[in-house]
Amino acid sequence: MPHSQFKLSLPSTWTTIDSLGDSVTEAIRSGSDLRRDALLRLESQTFSGHLSARDAADLTIGRLLAENPRAQLAQAVDRDFSGTGQAVRIVVDRAEDPPVATAYVMIAEAPEDVRTRVVPTLIIQWAEPDADALGPEFEHVISSFRFTPPASYVE
């Protein structure tokens, strides 16, 4: 039975900018100065046919890197939650000062025979020098982003 809902949990340091019902679609993490700020957006992308989270992320990042040769893939992580997948791709644009990092987090349900697939996508942007300070909050947000009911993690 396919899951139709997903969850996302934000730490108390994040402020909701926009929401649709109970779902946060945009939020900001404001620091005490211009550093340690981050922006979060929740989007949906539609793909032809069935794609796993990994395939959707690789296709999206491949297009992004082709459009912006200054951007570089810094990290790629794929997780499996009992048939549903989560793919995390972190891209850094070093043309900015300071460099801007963007995490693309995609979740997809188990394979099925479909013509189109909607993939929920979480996008988080921050200044790269703030990565260490914001890392625990990002890990909390990213690990909470999955389909409900929560499935057990498979390594």
CSV table of C-alpha atoms in Angstrom, one decimal:
chain,number,residue,atom,x,y,z
A,1,MET,CA,0.0,0.0,0.0
A,2,PRO,CA,1.6,3.3,-1.0
A,3,HIS,CA,2.2,6.0,1.5
A,4,SER,CA,0.7,9.3,0.6
A,5,GLN,CA,2.0,11.5,3.4
A,6,PHE,CA,5.4,12.5,4.7
A,7,LYS,CA,6.7,14.2,7.8
A,8,LEU,CA,9.2,17.0,8.5
A,9,SER,CA,10.4,18.1,11.9
A,10,LEU,CA,12.1,21.5,12.5
A,11,PRO,CA,14.1,22.5,15.6
A,12,SER,CA,12.8,25.4,17.6
A,13,THR,CA,15.4,27.7,16.1
A,14,TRP,CA,13.6,27.6,12.8
A,15,THR,CA,10.7,30.0,12.0
A,16,THR,CA,8.0,29.1,9.5
A,17,ILE,CA,7.6,31.6,6.7
A,18,ASP,CA,4.9,29.8,4.7
A,19,SER,CA,2.8,26.7,5.2
A,20,LEU,CA,-0.1,24.8,3.6
A,21,GLY,CA,-2.3,23.4,6.3
A,22,ASP,CA,0.0,21.6,8.8
A,23,SER,CA,2.8,21.3,6.3
A,24,VAL,CA,5.7,23.8,6.4
A,25,THR,CA,6.6,24.8,2.8
A,26,GLU,CA,9.2,27.5,3.7
A,27,ALA,CA,11.2,28.3,6.8
A,28,ILE,CA,14.2,30.2,7.9
A,29,ARG,CA,16.8,29.6,10.6
A,30,SER,CA,18.0,33.1,11.7
A,31,GLY,CA,21.3,33.5,13.5
A,32,SER,CA,22.3,36.4,15.8
A,33,ASP,CA,24.2,38.0,12.9
A,34,LEU,CA,24.3,37.3,9.1
A,35,ARG,CA,26.1,34.1,9.8
A,36,ARG,CA,24.3,30.9,10.7
A,37,ASP,CA,21.2,31.7,8.7
A,38,ALA,CA,19.6,29.1,6.6
A,39,LEU,CA,16.6,28.9,4.3
A,40,LEU,CA,14.4,25.8,3.8
A,41,ARG,CA,11.9,25.2,1.0
A,42,LEU,CA,9.7,22.2,0.4
A,43,GLU,CA,8.8,21.4,-3.2
A,44,SER,CA,7.5,18.6,-5.3
A,45,GLN,CA,9.1,17.5,-8.5
A,46,THR,CA,7.3,15.4,-11.1
A,47,PHE,CA,9.2,12.8,-13.1
A,48,SER,CA,8.2,10.5,-16.0
A,49,GLY,CA,8.0,6.9,-15.0
A,50,HIS,CA,9.2,5.4,-11.8
A,51,LEU,CA,12.4,6.8,-10.3
A,52,SER,CA,13.9,5.9,-7.0
A,53,ALA,CA,15.0,8.7,-4.7
A,54,ARG,CA,18.6,8.1,-5.8
A,55,ASP,CA,17.7,8.3,-9.5
A,56,ALA,CA,15.6,11.5,-9.0
A,57,ALA,CA,18.4,13.2,-7.0
A,58,ASP,CA,21.1,12.2,-9.6
A,59,LEU,CA,19.0,13.5,-12.5
A,60,THR,CA,18.2,16.8,-10.7
A,61,ILE,CA,21.8,17.4,-9.6
A,62,GLY,CA,23.1,16.4,-13.0
A,63,ARG,CA,21.0,19.1,-14.6
A,64,LEU,CA,21.9,21.6,-12.0
A,65,LEU,CA,25.7,21.0,-12.5
A,66,ALA,CA,25.3,21.2,-16.2
A,67,GLU,CA,23.6,24.6,-15.9
A,68,ASN,CA,26.1,26.0,-13.3
A,69,PRO,CA,29.7,24.8,-14.0
A,70,ARG,CA,30.9,26.7,-10.8
A,71,ALA,CA,28.8,24.4,-8.6
A,72,GLN,CA,30.4,21.1,-7.3
A,73,LEU,CA,28.8,18.1,-5.7
A,74,ALA,CA,30.2,17.9,-2.2
A,75,GLN,CA,28.4,15.0,-0.7
A,76,ALA,CA,25.9,12.2,-1.7
A,77,VAL,CA,24.1,10.0,0.8
A,78,ASP,CA,21.4,7.4,0.0
A,79,ARG,CA,19.2,5.8,2.7
A,80,ASP,CA,16.7,3.0,2.5
A,81,PHE,CA,13.7,2.9,4.9
A,82,SER,CA,12.1,-0.5,4.2
A,83,GLY,CA,11.4,0.1,0.6
A,84,THR,CA,11.1,3.9,0.6
A,85,GLY,CA,14.3,5.8,-0.2
A,86,GLN,CA,15.9,9.1,0.8
A,87,ALA,CA,18.7,10.7,-1.3
A,88,VAL,CA,20.7,13.6,0.0
A,89,ARG,CA,22.9,15.6,-2.4
A,90,ILE,CA,24.9,18.6,-1.2
A,91,VAL,CA,26.1,21.1,-3.8
A,92,VAL,CA,28.5,24.0,-3.2
A,93,ASP,CA,28.6,27.1,-5.4
A,94,ARG,CA,32.1,28.5,-4.8
A,95,ALA,CA,31.5,31.5,-7.0
A,96,GLU,CA,29.7,33.2,-4.1
A,97,ASP,CA,31.5,34.9,-1.2
A,98,PRO,CA,31.2,33.1,1.1
A,99,PRO,CA,30.4,29.9,-0.8
A,100,VAL,CA,26.8,28.8,-0.7
A,101,ALA,CA,25.9,25.2,0.0
A,102,THR,CA,22.6,23.7,-0.9
A,103,ALA,CA,21.2,20.3,0.2
A,104,TYR,CA,18.7,18.6,-2.0
A,105,VAL,CA,16.8,15.9,0.0
A,106,MET,CA,14.4,13.7,-2.0
A,107,ILE,CA,12.2,10.9,-0.8
A,108,ALA,CA,10.4,8.3,-3.0
A,109,GLU,CA,8.1,5.4,-2.3
A,110,ALA,CA,8.9,1.8,-3.2
A,111,PRO,CA,9.0,0.9,-6.9
A,112,GLU,CA,5.7,0.6,-8.7
A,113,ASP,CA,4.4,0.6,-12.3
A,114,VAL,CA,3.5,4.3,-12.8
A,115,ARG,CA,3.6,6.8,-15.7
A,116,THR,CA,4.6,9.7,-13.5
A,117,ARG,CA,6.0,10.1,-10.1
A,118,VAL,CA,5.8,13.0,-7.7
A,119,VAL,CA,8.9,13.3,-5.5
A,120,PRO,CA,8.8,15.5,-2.4
A,121,THR,CA,12.0,17.6,-2.3
A,122,LEU,CA,13.5,19.4,0.7
A,123,ILE,CA,16.0,22.2,-0.2
A,124,ILE,CA,18.2,23.8,2.4
A,125,GLN,CA,20.6,26.6,1.7
A,126,TRP,CA,23.3,28.1,3.9
A,127,ALA,CA,26.7,29.8,3.9
A,128,GLU,CA,29.3,27.0,3.7
A,129,PRO,CA,31.4,28.3,6.6
A,130,ASP,CA,28.4,27.8,8.9
A,131,ALA,CA,28.1,24.1,8.1
A,132,ASP,CA,29.8,22.8,11.3
A,133,ALA,CA,27.7,25.0,13.5
A,134,LEU,CA,24.4,24.1,11.8
A,135,GLY,CA,25.3,20.5,11.1
A,136,PRO,CA,23.3,19.0,14.1
A,137,GLU,CA,20.2,21.0,13.1
A,138,PHE,CA,20.5,19.9,9.5
A,139,GLU,CA,20.9,16.3,10.5
A,140,HIS,CA,17.7,16.6,12.6
A,141,VAL,CA,15.7,18.1,9.7
A,142,ILE,CA,17.0,15.7,7.1
A,143,SER,CA,16.5,12.5,9.2
A,144,SER,CA,13.0,13.6,10.0
A,145,PHE,CA,12.0,14.0,6.3
A,146,ARG,CA,10.4,10.7,5.4
A,147,PHE,CA,7.1,9.1,4.5
A,148,THR,CA,4.7,8.2,7.3
A,149,PRO,CA,4.2,5.9,9.0
A,150,PRO,CA,7.9,5.9,9.9
A,151,ALA,CA,9.7,2.8,8.6
A,152,SER,CA,12.7,1.2,10.3
A,153,TYR,CA,16.2,2.2,9.0
A,154,VAL,CA,18.0,-0.5,6.9
A,155,GLU,CA,21.8,-0.2,6.5
